[in-house]
Short mmCIF file of C-alpha atoms in Angstrom, two decimals:
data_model
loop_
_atom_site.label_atom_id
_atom_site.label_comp_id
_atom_site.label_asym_id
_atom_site.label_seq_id
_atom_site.Cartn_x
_atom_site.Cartn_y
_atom_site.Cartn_z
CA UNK A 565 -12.51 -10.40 17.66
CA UNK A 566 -8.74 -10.59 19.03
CA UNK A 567 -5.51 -10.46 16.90
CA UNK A 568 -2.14 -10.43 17.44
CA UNK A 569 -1.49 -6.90 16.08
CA UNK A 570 1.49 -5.76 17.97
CA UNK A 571 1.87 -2.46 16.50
CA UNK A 572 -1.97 -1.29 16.37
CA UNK A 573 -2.95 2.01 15.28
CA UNK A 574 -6.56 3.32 15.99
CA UNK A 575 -8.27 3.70 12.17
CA UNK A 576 -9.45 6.59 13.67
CA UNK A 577 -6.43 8.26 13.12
CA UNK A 578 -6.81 7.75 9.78
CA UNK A 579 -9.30 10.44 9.29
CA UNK A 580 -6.89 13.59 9.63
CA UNK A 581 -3.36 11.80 9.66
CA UNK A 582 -1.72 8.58 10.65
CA UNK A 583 0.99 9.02 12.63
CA UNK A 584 3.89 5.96 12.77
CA UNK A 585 5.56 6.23 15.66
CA UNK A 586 8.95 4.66 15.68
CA UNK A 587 11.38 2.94 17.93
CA UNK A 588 14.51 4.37 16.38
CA UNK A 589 12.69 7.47 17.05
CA UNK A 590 16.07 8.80 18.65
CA UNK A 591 18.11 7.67 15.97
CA UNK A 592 16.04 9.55 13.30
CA UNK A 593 16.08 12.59 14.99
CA UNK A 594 19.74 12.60 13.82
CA UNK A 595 18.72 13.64 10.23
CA UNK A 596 15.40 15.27 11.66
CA UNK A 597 16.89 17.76 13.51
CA UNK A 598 17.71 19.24 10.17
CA UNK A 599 14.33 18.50 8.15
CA UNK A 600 11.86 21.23 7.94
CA UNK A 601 8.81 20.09 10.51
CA UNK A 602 6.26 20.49 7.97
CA UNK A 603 8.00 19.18 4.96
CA UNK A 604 4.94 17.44 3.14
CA UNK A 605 5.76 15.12 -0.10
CA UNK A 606 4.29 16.45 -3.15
CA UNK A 607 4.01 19.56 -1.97
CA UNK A 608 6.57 22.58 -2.72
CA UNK A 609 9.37 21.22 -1.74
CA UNK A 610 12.21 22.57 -3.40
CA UNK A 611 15.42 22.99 -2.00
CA UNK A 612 14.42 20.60 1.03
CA UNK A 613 16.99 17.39 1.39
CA UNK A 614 15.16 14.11 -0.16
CA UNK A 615 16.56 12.82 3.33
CA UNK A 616 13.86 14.68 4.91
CA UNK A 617 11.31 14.33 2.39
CA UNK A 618 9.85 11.70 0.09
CA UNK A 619 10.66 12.88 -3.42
CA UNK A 620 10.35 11.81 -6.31
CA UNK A 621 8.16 8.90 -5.12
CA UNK A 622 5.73 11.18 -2.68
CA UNK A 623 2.31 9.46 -3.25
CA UNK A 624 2.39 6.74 -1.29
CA UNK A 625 0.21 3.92 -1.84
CA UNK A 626 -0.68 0.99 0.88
CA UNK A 627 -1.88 -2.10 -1.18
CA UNK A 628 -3.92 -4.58 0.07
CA UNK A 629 -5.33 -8.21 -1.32
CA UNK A 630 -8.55 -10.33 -0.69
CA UNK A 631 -7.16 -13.33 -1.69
CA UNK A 632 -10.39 -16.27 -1.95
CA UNK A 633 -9.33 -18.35 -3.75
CA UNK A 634 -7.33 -19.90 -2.46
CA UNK A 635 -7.54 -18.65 0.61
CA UNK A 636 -4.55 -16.78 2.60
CA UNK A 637 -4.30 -14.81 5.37
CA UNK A 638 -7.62 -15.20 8.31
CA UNK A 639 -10.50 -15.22 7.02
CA UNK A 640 -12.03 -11.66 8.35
CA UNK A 641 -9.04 -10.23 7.30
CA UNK A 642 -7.26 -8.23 3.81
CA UNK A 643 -3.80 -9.04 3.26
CA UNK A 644 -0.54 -6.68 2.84
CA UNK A 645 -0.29 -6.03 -0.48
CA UNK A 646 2.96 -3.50 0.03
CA UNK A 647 3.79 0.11 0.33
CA UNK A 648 4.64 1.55 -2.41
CA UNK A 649 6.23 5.06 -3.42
CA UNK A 650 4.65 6.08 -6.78
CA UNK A 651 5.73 9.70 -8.11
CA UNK A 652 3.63 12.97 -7.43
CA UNK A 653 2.42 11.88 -10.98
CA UNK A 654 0.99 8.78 -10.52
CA UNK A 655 4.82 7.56 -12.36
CA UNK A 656 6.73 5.14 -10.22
CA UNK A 657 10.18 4.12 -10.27
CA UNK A 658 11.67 0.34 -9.10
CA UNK A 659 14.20 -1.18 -8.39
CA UNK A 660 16.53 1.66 -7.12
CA UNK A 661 18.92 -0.38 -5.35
CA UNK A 662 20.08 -3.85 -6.00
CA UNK A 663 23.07 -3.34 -3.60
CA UNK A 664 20.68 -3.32 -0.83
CA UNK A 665 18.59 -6.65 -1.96
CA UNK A 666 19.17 -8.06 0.86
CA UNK A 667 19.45 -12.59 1.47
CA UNK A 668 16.84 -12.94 3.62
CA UNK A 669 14.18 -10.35 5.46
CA UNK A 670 13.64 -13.07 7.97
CA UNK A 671 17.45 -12.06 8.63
CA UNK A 672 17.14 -8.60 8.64
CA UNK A 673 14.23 -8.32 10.90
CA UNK A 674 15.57 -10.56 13.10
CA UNK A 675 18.89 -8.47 13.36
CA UNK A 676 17.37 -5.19 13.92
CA UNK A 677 15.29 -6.87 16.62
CA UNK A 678 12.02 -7.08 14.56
CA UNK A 679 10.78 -10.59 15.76
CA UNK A 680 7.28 -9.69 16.74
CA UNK A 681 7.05 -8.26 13.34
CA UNK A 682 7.90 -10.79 11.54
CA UNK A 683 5.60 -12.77 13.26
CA UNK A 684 3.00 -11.02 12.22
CA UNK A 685 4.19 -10.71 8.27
CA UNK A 686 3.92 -14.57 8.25
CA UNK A 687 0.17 -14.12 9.40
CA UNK A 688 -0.97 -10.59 7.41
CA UNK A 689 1.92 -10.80 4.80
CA UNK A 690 1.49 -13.53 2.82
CA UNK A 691 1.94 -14.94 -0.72
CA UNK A 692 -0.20 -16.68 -2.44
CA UNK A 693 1.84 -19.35 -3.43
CA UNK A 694 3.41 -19.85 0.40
CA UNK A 695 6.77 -18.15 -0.50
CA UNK A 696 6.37 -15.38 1.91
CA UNK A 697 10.11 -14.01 1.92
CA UNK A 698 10.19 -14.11 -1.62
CA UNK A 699 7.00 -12.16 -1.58
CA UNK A 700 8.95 -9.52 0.99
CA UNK A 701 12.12 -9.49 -0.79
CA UNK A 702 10.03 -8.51 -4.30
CA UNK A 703 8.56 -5.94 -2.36
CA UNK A 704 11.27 -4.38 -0.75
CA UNK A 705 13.73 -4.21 -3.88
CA UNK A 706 10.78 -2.53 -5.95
CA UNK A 707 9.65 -0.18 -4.01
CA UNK A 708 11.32 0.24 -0.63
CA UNK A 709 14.63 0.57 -2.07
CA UNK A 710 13.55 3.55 -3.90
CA UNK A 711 12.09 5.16 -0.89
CA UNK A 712 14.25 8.03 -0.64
CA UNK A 713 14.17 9.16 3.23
CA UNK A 714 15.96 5.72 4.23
CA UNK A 715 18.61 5.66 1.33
CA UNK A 716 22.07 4.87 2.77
CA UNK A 717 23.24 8.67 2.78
CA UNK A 718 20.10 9.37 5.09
CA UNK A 719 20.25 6.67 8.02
CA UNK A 720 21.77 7.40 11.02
CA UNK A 721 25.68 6.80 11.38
CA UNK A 722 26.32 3.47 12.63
CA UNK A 723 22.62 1.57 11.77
CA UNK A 724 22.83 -1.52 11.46
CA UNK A 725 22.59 -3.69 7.79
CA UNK A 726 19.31 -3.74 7.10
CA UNK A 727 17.88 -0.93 9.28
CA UNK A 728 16.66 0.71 6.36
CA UNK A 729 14.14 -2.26 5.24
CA UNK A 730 13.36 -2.78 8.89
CA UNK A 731 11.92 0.72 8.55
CA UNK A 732 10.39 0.44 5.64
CA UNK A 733 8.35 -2.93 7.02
CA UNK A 734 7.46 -1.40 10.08
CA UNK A 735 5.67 1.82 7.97
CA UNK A 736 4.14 -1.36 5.62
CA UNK A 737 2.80 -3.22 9.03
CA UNK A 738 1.50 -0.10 10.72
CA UNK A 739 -0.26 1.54 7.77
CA UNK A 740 -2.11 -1.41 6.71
CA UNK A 741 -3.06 -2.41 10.78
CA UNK A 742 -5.03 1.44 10.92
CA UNK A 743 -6.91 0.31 7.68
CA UNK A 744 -9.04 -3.02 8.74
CA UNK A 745 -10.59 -3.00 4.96
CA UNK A 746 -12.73 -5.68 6.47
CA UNK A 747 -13.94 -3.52 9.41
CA UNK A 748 -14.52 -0.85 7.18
CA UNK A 749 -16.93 -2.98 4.96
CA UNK A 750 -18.56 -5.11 7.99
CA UNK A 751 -19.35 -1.64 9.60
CA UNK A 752 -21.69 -1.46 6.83
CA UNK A 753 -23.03 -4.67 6.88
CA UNK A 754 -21.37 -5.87 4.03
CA UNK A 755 -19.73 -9.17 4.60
CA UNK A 756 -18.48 -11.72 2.09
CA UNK A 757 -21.08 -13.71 0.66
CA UNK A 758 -20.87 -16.45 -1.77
CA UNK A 759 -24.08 -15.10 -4.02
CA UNK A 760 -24.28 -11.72 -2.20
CA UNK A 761 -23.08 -8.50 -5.14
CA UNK A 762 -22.77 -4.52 -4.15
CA UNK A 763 -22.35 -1.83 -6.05
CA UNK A 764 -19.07 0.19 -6.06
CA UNK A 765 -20.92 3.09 -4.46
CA UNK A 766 -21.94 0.67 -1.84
CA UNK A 767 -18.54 -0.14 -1.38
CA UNK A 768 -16.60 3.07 -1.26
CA UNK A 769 -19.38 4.90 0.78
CA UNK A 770 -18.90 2.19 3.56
CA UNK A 771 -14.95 2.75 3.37
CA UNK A 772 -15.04 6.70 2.95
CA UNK A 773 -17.39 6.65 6.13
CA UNK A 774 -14.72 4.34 8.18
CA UNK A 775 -11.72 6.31 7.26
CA UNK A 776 -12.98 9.60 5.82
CA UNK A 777 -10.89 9.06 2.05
CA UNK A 778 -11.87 7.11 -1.01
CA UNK A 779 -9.44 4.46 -1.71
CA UNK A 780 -9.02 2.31 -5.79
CA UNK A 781 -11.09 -0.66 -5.85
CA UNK A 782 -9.88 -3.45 -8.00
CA UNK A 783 -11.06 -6.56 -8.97
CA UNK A 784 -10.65 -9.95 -11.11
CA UNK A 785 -13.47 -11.60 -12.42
CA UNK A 786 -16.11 -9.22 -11.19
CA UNK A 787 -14.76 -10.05 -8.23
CA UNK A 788 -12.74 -7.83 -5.42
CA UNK A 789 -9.43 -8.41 -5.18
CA UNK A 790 -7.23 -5.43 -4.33
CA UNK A 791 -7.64 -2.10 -2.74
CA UNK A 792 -5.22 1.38 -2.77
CA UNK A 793 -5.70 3.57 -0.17
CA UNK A 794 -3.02 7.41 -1.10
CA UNK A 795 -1.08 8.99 1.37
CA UNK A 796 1.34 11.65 1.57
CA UNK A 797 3.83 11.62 4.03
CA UNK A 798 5.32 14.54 6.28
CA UNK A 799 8.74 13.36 7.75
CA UNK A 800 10.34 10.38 6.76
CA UNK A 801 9.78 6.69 6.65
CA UNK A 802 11.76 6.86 10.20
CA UNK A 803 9.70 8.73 12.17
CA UNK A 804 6.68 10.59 9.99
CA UNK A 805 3.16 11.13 9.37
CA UNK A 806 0.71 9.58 6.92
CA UNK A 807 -1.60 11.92 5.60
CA UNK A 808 -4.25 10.67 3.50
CA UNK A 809 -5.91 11.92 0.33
CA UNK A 810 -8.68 10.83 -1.87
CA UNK A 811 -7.86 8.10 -4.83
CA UNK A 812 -6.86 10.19 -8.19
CA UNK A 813 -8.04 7.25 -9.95
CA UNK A 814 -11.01 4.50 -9.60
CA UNK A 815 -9.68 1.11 -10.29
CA UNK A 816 -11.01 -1.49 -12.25
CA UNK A 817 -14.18 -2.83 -10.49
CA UNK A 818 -17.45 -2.29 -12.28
CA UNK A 819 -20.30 0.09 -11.39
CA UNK A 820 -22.50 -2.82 -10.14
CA UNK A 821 -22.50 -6.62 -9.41
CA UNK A 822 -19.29 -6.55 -7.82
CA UNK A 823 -18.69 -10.15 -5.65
CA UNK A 824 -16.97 -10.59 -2.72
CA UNK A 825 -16.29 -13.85 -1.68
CA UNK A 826 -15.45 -15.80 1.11
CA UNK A 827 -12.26 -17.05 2.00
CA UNK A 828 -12.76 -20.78 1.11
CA UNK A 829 -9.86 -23.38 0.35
#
């Protein structure tokens, strides 16, 4: 199966710690040359800039759909769901920002030379209702604005407007591209089916084995819909590492006769 997935990670990383390497790598070292190399969010780190470490929001969370009905996104594929920076505590803050809500992502990527990206958003990153920049904009003025290693204090002098969100995408793009949910599932033999159930020990067993972490299983109807999968991250958004963790909480799919349904229109 071939995709257009410019900015592929191997999953296998996944199993120690995903590493998102940047092309403003140079640029970040700017504030990095500063930051503590083993600065770890929601760990101890007092006394360590929030430029150089996630804090408060240090458990981050890469969402993804399965959206069926109606269908979006390719058919053996998840969706993005978002990235999103929920406090040590399982707490989240939103909306930290609105200066920085920017007109148009399409924009902002573009200017910050992010076209293959967005490419891909319109293919992985989709709403369900077709409004895919809305969907972005939501996304990055609840969450990635409150992402606290690429607040305006902490990006390197001279970035460009919007450098900060074309981070925070690119982290989004690459996370979710080293966890093919539907890989992980189909490595198991478990496939959608329109009659077909599993249990949710079926279904986290086959993920765990993939990428060595439980993720949150949710679903709608008895049916899946969303997954979580926790990270921590060591650096910054500009030029750090993903380090996963186990789920601190199970979602909301039952114990048995969960469905999972094939993309249909």
């Amino acid at each position: 199966m071939t995709r257009f997935t410019p900015f592929l990670v191997c999953a296998l990383l996944a199993k120690a710690s995903l590493a998102i390497p940047s092309p403003f790598t140079n640029l970040a070292r700017q504030a990095g040359d500063v930051c503590p190399a083993d600065a770890l969010s929601c760990q101890d780190v007092s006394g360590v800039d929030s430029c150089c470490v996630e804090t408060p929001g240090g458990q981050l969370l890469q969402t993804q759909f399965w959206d069926f009905k109606p269908a979006k996104g390719p058919v053996d594929s998840w969706t993005v769901h978002g990235l999103w920076p929920n406090h040590c505590d399982g707490k989240w803050d939103q909306g930290c920002d609105p200066s920085r809500n920017y007109p148009s992502i399409r924009d902002v990527l573009t200017e910050n030379g992010k076209e293959d990206l967005l490419q891909w958003m319109d293919e992985f990153w989709v709403d369900i209702n077709g409004k895919n920049e809305r969907f972005w904009s939501h996304e990055w003025n609840k969450h990635g604005t409150c992402m606290s290693t690429i607040a305006p204090t902490c990006m390197p002098e001279g970035s460009a407007t919007g450098l900060d969100a074309a981070f925070y995408f690119q982290m989004a793009a690459d996370a979710f591209q080293s966890l093919p949910t539907y890989e992980f599932l189909a490595s198991a033999g478990i496939r959608p089916h329109k009659t077909k159930t599993y249990s949710l020990d079926q279904l986290l067993s086959a993920i765990k084995k993939a990428h060595g972490f439980l993720p949150a299983l949710d679903c709608k109807n008895g049916a899946l819909n969303s997954i979580s999968y926790y990270f921590n991250l060591k650096g910054t958004v500009m030029n750090g590492t993903l380090v996963p963790f186990d789920t601190p909480k199970r979602g909301s799919c039952p114990r048995n006769g969960i469905k999972y349904p094939p993309k249909t229109n």
